[in-house]
Tab-separated table of C-alpha atoms in Angstrom:
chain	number	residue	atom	x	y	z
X	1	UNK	CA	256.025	61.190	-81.587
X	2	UNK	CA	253.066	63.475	-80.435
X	3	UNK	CA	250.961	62.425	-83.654
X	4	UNK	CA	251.890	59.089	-82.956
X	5	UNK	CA	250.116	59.055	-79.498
X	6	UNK	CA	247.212	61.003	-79.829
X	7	UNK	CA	246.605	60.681	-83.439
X	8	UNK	CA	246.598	57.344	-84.618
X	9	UNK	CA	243.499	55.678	-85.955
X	10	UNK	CA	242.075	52.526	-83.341
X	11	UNK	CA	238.904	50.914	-83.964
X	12	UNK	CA	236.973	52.480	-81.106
X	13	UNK	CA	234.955	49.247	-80.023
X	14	UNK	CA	236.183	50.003	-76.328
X	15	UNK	CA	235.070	53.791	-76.058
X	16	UNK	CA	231.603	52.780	-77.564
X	17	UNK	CA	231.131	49.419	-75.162
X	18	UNK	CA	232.501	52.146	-72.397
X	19	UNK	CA	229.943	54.718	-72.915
X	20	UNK	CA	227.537	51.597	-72.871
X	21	UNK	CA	228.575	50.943	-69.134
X	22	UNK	CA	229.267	54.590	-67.899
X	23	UNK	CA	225.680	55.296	-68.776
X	24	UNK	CA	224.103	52.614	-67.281
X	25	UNK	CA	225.794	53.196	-64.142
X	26	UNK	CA	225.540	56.669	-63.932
X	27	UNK	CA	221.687	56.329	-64.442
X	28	UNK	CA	221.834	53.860	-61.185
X	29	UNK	CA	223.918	56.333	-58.991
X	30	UNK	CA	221.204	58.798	-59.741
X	31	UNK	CA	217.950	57.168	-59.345
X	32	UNK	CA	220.008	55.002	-56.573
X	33	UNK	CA	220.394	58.412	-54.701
X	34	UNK	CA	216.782	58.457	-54.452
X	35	UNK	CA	215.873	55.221	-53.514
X	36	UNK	CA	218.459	54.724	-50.867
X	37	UNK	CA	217.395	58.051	-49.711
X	38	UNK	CA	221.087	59.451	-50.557
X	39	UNK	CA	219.268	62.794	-51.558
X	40	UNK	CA	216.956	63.324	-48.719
X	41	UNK	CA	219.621	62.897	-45.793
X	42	UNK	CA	222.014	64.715	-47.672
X	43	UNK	CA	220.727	67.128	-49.659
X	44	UNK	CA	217.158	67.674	-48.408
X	45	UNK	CA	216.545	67.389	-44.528
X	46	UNK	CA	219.785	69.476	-43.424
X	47	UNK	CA	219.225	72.690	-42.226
X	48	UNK	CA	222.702	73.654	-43.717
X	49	UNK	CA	224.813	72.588	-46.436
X	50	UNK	CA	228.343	72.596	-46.355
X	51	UNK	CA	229.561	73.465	-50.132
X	52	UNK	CA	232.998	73.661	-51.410
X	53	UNK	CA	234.153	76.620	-49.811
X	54	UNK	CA	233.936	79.504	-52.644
X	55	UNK	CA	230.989	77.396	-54.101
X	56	UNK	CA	228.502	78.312	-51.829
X	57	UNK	CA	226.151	79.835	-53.567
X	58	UNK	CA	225.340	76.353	-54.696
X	59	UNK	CA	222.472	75.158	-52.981
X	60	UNK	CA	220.187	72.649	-53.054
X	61	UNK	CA	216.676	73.093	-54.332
X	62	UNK	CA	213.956	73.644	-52.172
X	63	UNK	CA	211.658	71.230	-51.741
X	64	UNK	CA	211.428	68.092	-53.844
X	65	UNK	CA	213.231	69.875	-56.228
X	66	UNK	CA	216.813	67.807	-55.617
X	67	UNK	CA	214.494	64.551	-56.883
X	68	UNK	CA	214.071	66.221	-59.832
X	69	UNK	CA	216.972	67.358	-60.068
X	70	UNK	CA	218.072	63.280	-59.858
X	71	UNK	CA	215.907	62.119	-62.023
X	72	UNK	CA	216.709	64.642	-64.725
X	73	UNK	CA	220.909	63.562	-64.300
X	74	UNK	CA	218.967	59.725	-64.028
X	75	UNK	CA	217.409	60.132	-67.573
X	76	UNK	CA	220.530	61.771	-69.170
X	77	UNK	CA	222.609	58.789	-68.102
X	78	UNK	CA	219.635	56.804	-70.048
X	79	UNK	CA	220.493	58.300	-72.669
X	80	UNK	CA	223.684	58.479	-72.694
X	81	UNK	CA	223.812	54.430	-72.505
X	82	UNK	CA	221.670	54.498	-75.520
X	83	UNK	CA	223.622	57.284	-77.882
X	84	UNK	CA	220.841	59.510	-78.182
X	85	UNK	CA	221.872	63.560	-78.342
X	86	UNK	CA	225.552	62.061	-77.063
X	87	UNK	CA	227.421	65.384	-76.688
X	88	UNK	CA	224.209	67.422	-75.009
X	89	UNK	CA	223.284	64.566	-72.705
X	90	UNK	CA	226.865	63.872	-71.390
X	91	UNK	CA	227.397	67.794	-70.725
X	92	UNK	CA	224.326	68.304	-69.248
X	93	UNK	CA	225.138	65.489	-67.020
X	94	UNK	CA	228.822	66.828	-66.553
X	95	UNK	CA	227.521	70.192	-65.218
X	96	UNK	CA	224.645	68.578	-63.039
X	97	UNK	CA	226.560	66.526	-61.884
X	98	UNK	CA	229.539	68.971	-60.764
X	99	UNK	CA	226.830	71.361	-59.148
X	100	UNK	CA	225.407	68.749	-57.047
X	101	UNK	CA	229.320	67.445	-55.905
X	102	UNK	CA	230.269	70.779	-55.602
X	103	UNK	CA	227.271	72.229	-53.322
X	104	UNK	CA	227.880	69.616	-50.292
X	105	UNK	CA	230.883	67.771	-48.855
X	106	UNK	CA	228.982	65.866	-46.006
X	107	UNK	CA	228.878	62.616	-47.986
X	108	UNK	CA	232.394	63.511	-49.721
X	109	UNK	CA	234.076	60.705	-51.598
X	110	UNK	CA	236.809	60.522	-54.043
X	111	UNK	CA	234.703	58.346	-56.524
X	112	UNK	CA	232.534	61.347	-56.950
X	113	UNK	CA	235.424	63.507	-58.341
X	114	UNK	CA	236.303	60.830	-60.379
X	115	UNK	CA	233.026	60.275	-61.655
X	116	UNK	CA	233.233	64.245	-62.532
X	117	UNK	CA	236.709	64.180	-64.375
X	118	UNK	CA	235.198	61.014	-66.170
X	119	UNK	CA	232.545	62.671	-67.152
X	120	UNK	CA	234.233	65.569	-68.121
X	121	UNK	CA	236.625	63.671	-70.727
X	122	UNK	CA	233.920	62.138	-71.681
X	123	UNK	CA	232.166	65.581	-73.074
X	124	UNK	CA	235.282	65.681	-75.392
X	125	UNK	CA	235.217	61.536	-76.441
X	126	UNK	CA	233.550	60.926	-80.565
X	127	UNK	CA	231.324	58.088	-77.456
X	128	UNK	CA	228.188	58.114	-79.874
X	129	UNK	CA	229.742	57.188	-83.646
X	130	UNK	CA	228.514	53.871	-83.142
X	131	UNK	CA	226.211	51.572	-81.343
X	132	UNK	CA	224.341	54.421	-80.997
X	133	UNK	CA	220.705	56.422	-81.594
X	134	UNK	CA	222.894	59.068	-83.074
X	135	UNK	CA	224.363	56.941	-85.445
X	136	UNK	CA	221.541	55.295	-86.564
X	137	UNK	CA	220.131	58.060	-87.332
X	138	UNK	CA	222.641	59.881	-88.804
X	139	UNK	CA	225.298	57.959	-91.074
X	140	UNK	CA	227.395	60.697	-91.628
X	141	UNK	CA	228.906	60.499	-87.779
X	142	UNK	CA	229.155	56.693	-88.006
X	143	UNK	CA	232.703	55.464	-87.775
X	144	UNK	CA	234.783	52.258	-86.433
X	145	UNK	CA	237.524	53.905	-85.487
X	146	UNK	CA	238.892	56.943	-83.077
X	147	UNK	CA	241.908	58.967	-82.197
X	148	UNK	CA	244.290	56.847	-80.271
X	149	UNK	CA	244.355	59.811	-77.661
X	150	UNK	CA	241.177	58.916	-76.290
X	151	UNK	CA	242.794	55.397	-75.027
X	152	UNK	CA	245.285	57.340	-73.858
X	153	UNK	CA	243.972	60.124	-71.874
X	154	UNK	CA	241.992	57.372	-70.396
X	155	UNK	CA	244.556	54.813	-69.408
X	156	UNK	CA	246.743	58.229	-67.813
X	157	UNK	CA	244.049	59.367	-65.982
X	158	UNK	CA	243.589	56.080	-64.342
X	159	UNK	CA	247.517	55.413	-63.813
X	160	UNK	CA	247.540	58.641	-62.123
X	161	UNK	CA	244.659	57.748	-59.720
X	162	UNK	CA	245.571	54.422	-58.942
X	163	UNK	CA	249.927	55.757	-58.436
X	164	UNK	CA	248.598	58.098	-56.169
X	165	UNK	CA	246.640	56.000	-54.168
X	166	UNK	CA	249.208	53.424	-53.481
X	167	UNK	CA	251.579	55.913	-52.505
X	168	UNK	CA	249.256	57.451	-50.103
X	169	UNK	CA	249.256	54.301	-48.717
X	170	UNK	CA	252.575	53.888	-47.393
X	171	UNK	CA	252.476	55.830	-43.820
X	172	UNK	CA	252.652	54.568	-40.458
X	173	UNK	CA	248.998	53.325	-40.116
X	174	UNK	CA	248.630	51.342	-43.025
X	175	UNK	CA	251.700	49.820	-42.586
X	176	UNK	CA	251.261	48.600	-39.246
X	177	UNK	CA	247.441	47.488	-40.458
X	178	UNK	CA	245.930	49.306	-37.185
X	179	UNK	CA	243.370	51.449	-39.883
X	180	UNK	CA	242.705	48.168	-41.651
X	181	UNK	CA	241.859	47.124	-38.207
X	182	UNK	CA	239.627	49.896	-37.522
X	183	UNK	CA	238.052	49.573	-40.931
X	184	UNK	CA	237.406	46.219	-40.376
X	185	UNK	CA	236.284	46.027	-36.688
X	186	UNK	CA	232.787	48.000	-37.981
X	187	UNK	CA	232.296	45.349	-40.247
X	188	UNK	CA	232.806	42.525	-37.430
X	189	UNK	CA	228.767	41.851	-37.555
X	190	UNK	CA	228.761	40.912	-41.601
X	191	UNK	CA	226.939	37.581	-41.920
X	192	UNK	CA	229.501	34.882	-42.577
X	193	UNK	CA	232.667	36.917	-43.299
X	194	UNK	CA	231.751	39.882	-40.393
X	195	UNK	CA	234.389	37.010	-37.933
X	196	UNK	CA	236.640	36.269	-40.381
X	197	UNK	CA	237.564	40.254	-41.298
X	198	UNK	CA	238.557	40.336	-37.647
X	199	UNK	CA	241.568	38.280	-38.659
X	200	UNK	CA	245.397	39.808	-38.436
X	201	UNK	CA	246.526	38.164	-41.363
X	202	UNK	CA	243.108	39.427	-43.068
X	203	UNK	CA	244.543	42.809	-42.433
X	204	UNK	CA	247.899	42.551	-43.424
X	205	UNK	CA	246.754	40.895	-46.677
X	206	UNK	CA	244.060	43.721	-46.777
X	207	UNK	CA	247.177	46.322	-46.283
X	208	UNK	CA	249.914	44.971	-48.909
X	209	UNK	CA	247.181	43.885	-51.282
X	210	UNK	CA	246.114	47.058	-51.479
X	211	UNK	CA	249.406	49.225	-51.948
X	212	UNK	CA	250.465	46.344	-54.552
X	213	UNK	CA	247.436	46.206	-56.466
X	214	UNK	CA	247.197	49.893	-56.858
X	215	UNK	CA	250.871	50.079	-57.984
X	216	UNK	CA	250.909	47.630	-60.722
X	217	UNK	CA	247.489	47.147	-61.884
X	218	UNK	CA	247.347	49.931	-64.737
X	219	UNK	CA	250.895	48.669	-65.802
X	220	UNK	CA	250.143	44.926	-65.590
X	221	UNK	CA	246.841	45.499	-68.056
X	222	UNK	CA	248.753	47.244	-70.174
X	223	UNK	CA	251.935	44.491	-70.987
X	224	UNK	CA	249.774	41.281	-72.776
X	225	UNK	CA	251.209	38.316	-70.986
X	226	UNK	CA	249.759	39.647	-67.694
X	227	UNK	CA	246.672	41.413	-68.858
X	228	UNK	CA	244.328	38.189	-68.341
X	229	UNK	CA	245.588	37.134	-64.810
X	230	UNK	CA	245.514	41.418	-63.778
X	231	UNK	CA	241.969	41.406	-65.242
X	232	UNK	CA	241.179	38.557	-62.747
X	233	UNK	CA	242.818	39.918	-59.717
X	234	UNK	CA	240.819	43.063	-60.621
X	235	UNK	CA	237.700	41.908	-60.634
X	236	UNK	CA	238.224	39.655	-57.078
X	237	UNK	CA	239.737	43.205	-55.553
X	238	UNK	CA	236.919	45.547	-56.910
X	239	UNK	CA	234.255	42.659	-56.280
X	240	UNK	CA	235.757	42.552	-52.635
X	241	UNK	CA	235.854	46.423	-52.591
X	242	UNK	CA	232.043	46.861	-53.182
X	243	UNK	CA	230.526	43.518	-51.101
X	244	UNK	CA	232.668	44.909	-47.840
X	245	UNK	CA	233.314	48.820	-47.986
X	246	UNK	CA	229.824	49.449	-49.984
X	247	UNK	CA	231.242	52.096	-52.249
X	248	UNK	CA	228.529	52.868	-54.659
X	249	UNK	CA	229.123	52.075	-58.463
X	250	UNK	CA	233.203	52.464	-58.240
X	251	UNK	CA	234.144	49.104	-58.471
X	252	UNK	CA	231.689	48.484	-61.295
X	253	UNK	CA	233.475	51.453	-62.838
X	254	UNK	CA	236.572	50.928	-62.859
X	255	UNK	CA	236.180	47.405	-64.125
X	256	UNK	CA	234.587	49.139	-67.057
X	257	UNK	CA	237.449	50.792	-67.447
X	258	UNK	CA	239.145	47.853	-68.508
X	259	UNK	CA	237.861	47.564	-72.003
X	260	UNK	CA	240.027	49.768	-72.837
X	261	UNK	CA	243.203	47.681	-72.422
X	262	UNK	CA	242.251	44.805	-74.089
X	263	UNK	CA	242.352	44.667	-78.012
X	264	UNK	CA	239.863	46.282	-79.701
X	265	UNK	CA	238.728	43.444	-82.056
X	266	UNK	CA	238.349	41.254	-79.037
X	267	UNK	CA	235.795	43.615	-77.461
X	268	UNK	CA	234.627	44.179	-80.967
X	269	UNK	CA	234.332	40.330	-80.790
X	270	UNK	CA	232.485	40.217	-78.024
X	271	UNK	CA	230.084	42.857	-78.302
X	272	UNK	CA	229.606	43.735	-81.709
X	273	UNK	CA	227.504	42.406	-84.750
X	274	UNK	CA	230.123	43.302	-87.326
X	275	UNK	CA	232.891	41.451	-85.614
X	276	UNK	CA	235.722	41.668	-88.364
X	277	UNK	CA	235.326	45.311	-89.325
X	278	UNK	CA	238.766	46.389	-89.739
X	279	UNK	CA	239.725	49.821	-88.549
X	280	UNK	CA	241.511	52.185	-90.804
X	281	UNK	CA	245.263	52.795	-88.626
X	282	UNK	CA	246.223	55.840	-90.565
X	283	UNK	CA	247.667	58.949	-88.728
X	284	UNK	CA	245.298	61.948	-89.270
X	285	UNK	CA	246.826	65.144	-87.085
X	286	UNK	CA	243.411	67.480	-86.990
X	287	UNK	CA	243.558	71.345	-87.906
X	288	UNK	CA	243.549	72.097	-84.262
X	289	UNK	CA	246.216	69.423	-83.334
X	290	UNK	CA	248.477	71.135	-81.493
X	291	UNK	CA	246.044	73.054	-79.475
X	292	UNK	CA	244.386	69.830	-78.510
X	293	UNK	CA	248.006	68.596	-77.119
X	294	UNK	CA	248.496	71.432	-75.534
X	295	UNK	CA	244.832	71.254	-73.717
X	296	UNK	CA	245.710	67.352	-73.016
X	297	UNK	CA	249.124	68.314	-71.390
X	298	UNK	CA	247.699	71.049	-69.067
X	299	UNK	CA	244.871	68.783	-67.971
X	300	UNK	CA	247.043	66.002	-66.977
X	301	UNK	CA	249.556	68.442	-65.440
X	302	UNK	CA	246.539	69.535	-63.167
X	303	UNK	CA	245.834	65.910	-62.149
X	304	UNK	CA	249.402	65.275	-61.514
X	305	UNK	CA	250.145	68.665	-59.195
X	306	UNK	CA	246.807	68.592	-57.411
X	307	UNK	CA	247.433	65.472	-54.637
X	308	UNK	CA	250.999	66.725	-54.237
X	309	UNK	CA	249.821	70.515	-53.056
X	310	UNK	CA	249.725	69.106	-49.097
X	311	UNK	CA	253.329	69.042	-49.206
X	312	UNK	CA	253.850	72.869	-49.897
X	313	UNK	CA	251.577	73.237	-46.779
X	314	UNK	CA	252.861	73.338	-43.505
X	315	UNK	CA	252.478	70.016	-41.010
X	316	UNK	CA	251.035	66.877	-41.670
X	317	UNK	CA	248.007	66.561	-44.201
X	318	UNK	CA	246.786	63.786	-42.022
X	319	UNK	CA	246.364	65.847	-38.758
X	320	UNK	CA	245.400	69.240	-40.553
X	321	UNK	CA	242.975	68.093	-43.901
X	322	UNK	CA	244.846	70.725	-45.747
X	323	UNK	CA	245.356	69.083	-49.097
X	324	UNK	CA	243.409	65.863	-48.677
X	325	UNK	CA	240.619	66.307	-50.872
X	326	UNK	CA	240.902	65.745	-55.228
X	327	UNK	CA	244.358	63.773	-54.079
X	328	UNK	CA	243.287	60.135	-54.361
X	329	UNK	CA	243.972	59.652	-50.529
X	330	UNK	CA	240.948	56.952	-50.049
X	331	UNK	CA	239.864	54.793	-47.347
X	332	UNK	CA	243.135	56.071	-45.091
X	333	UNK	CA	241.755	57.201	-42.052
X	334	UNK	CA	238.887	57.325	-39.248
X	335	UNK	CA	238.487	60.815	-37.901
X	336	UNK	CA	236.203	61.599	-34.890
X	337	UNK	CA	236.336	64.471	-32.379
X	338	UNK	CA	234.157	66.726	-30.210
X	339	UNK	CA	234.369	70.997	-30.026
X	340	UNK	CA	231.749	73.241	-28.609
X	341	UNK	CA	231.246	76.645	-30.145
X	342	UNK	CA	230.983	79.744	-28.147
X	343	UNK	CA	229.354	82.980	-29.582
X	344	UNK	CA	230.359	86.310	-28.130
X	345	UNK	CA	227.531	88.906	-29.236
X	346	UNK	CA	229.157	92.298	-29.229
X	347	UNK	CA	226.116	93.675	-29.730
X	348	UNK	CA	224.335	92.839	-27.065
X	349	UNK	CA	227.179	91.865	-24.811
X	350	UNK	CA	225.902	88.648	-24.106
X	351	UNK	CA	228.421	85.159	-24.878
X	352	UNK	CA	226.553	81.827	-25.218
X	353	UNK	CA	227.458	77.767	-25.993
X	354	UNK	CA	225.453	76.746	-29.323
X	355	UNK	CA	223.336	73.862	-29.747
X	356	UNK	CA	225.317	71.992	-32.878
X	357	UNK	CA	221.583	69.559	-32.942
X	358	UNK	CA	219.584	72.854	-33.791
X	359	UNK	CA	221.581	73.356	-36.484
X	360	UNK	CA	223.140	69.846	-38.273
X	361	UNK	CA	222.762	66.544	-39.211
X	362	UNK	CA	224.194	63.735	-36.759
X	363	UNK	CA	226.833	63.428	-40.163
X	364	UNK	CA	226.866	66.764	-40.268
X	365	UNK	CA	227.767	66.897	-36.383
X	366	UNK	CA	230.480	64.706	-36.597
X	367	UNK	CA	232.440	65.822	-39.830
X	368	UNK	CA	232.412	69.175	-37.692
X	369	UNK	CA	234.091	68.351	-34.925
X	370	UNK	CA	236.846	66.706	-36.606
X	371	UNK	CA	237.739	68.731	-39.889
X	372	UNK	CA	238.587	72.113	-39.865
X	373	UNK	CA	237.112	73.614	-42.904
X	374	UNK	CA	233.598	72.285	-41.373
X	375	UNK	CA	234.660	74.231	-38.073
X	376	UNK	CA	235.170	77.221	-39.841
X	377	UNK	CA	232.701	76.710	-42.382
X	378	UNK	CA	229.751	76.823	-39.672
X	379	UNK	CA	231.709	79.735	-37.862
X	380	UNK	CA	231.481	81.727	-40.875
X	381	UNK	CA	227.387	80.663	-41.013
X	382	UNK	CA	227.072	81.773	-37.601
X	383	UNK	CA	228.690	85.289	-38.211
X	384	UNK	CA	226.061	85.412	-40.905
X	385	UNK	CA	223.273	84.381	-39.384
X	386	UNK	CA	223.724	87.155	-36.326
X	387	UNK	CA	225.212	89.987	-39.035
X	388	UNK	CA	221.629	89.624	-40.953
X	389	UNK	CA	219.854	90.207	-37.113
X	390	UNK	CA	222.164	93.381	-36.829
X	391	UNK	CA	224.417	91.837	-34.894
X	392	UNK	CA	228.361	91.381	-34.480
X	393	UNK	CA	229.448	88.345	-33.167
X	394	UNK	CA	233.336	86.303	-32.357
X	395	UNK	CA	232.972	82.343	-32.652
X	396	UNK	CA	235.369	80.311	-30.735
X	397	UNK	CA	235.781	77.336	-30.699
X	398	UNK	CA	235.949	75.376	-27.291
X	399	UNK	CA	237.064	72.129	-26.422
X	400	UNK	CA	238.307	71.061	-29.798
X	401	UNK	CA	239.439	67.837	-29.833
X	402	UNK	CA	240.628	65.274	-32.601
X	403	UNK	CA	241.386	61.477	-32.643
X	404	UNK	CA	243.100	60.107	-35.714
X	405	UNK	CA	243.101	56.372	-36.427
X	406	UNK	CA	241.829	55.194	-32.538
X	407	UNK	CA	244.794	57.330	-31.258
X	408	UNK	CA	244.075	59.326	-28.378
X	409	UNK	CA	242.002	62.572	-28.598
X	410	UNK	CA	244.459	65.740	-29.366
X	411	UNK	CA	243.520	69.976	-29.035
X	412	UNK	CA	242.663	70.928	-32.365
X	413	UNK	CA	241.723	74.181	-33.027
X	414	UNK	CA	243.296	77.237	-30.649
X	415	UNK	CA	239.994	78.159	-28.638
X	416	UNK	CA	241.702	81.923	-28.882
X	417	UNK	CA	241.057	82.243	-32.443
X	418	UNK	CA	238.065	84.105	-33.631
X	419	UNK	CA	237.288	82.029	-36.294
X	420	UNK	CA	234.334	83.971	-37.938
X	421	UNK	CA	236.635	87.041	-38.414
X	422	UNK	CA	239.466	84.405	-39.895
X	423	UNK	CA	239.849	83.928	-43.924
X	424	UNK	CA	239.943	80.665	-45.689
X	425	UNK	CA	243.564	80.024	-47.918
X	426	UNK	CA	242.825	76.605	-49.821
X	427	UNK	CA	247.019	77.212	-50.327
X	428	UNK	CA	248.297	78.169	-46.983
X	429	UNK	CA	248.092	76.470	-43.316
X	430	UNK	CA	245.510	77.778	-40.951
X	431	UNK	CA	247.664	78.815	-37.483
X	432	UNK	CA	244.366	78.385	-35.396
X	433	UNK	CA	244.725	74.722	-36.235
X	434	UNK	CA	247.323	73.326	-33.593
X	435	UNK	CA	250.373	71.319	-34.781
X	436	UNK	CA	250.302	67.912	-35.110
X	437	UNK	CA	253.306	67.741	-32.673
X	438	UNK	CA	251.090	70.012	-29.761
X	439	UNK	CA	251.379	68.563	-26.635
X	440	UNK	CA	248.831	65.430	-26.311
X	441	UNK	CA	245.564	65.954	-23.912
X	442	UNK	CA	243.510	62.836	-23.360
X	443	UNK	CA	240.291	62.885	-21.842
């Protein structure tokens, strides 16, 4: 049955029409990055970068070296669009590309880590054996047809995405449309639709729409009497998605995406010169077969296990954070909040409130005073800042307050805790953040 899945001959019109698209609009996230000035509010003017915690001895360059840096990953997607050095272009990419998501979470978005794991499957695709530099100039690669895991990986990879987002979905908020509300009320001065988003039965459509769409889509372009009417829907939803929410090349992506679920000789049809080529459908299992299901299996098993880890960690992953990120939870929540952070110098003996503008970005100032690994992120950068003056410090953190969703603000983080003398568990609850059941304080 394996052999059967992953090892079937296709005609690989939709991986080649794919790379196509995936280069293109990689090459316009990069040089976009630039030109909306993505890079130089993000990357550039901060004072401090948050990382991934454990990645941060990623930094940006100095200087205008993050442009560079961009226009290098710019010019690799060029050229991955066009098939020229395929496999060095896409991995250089890959790895740029996971430095620069990896070294700041300011401007964190799920359709980055996608883009990544993309990216990533991508390194191991046969994306350049036709329509291609590569294959022009070297006949021996040149082929019409690929392993039928590469369909596969792809169309799991999405299902898992898309199941995982719709069941995020079904909480309290979305249900009762108040963050589709929210979501919609900073959009209220769009021209022309800015009055009509305002609309309850906008939101409610917004709400089920969503949860349904995400449910059934993969499935629905799978099964041939719906694939036409899905395609439709999907380009109306992602079309929607990018005109109101302004999410970057996602939408455009995961239309792309779709080639893959219609026949082959109809994209071959469409795009291709040599539209009757016929693709040899044997069943080839490669020397290193089983290894390569093995390597399949554990990937996937990653992607499936990752946006479940919040529920082996204590309280709710909508209050503490702990678990959110690489788990598909997107476009579920408004945070906001406001903390003060005391350092005690036991050094000198003296205690004093910090200035959070000498230090951050306005972003930067608000992810910190409503998600905890941001709070103790810039405790820990405080404890080194004083530790290379000589100094030992305590950072508390005062006045930590958190409103989820327009609710009303609640204590956050235990002001008691010294926080740049507390370790970081990506597994395990944090106790100086305050259950989501502490006793409400409005202001």
């Amino acid at each position: 049955m394996f052999d059967r899945i992953f090892f079937s001959k296709i005609d690989n019109a939709p991986l080649l029409v794919f790379r196509v698209f995936f280069g293109i609009l990689i090459t316009l996230e990069s040089f976009g990055a630039i030109a909306t000035g993505w890079v130089k509010n993000t990357l550039i003017l901060p004072k401090t970068t948050f990382s991934f915690i454990g990645f941060e001895f990623l930094q940006p360059l100095p200087g205008p070296g993050m442009y560079f840096y961009f226009v290098v990953m710019g010019t690799l997607g060029i050229f991955v669009a066009l098939g020229y050095k395929y496999r060095w272009s896409i991995i250089g990419f890959t790895l740029l590309w996971l430095c620069v998501y990896l070294m700041q979470k300011t401007s964190y978005n799920n359709h980055y880590y996608l883009l990544f794991l993309v990216s990533f499957l991508m390194c191991f695709f046969p994306a350049n054996t036709g329509l291609s530099i590569d294959a022009k100039h070297n006949e021996a690669i040149r082929s019409n047809t690929m392993f039928s895991y590469v369909k596969w990986m792809v169309v799991a990879q999405l299902f898992i995405v898309y199941t995982y987002a719709s069941i995020a979905k079904l909480y309290g908020d979305w249900l009762d449309y108040g963050i589709i509300e929210i979501l919609m009320r900073s959009r209220q001065n769009y021209p022309i639709v800015g009055p009509f988003l305002q609309q309850p039965w906008v939101h409610k459509t917004i709400a089920i729409t969503g949860i349904v769409f995400d449910a059934l889509v993969i499935l629905a372009l799978l099964w041939k009497p719906t694939r036409k009417i899905a395609f439709i829907i999907a380009i109306f939803f992602h079309l929607f998605n990018s005109i109101i929410f302004q999410i970057g090349i996602f939408p455009y992506l995961a239309l792309a995406f779709t080639v893959f679920f219609f026949e082959p000789q109809t994209i071959r049809g469409i795009f291709f010169r040599d539209k009757n080529k016929n693709a040899d459908k044997s069943i080839t299992k490669p020397s290193k077969g089983n290894l390569f299901i093995v390597g399949c299996s554990l990937y996937l098993l990653i992607q499936i296990i990752l946006p479940i880890r919040h529920h082996f960690i204590a309280d709710d992953v909508l209050w503490t954070e702990e678990g959110h990120r690489l788990s598909w939870r997107m476009m579920l929540r408004s945070r906001s909040g406001k903390i003060q952070f005391k350092v005690v110098n036991h050094t000198s003996g003296s205690a004093h409130i910090i200035k959070l503008k000498d230090y951050l970005s306005k972003k930067q100032m608000r992810k910190i005073a409503a998600y905890p690994d941001f709070i103790w992120q810039f405790s820990q950068h405080l404890r080194q800042e004083h530790q290379a003056k000589g100094d030992s410090i305590s950072v508390y953190a005062l006045n930590s307050k958190v409103s989820i969703n327009g609710k009303p603000l609640k204590a956050f983080i235990d002001p008691k805790v010294d926080l740049a003398n507390e370790k970081w568990d990506h597994l395990k609850h944090h106790e100086w953040i305050f259950p989501s059941n502490h006793k409400n304080k409005t202001e």
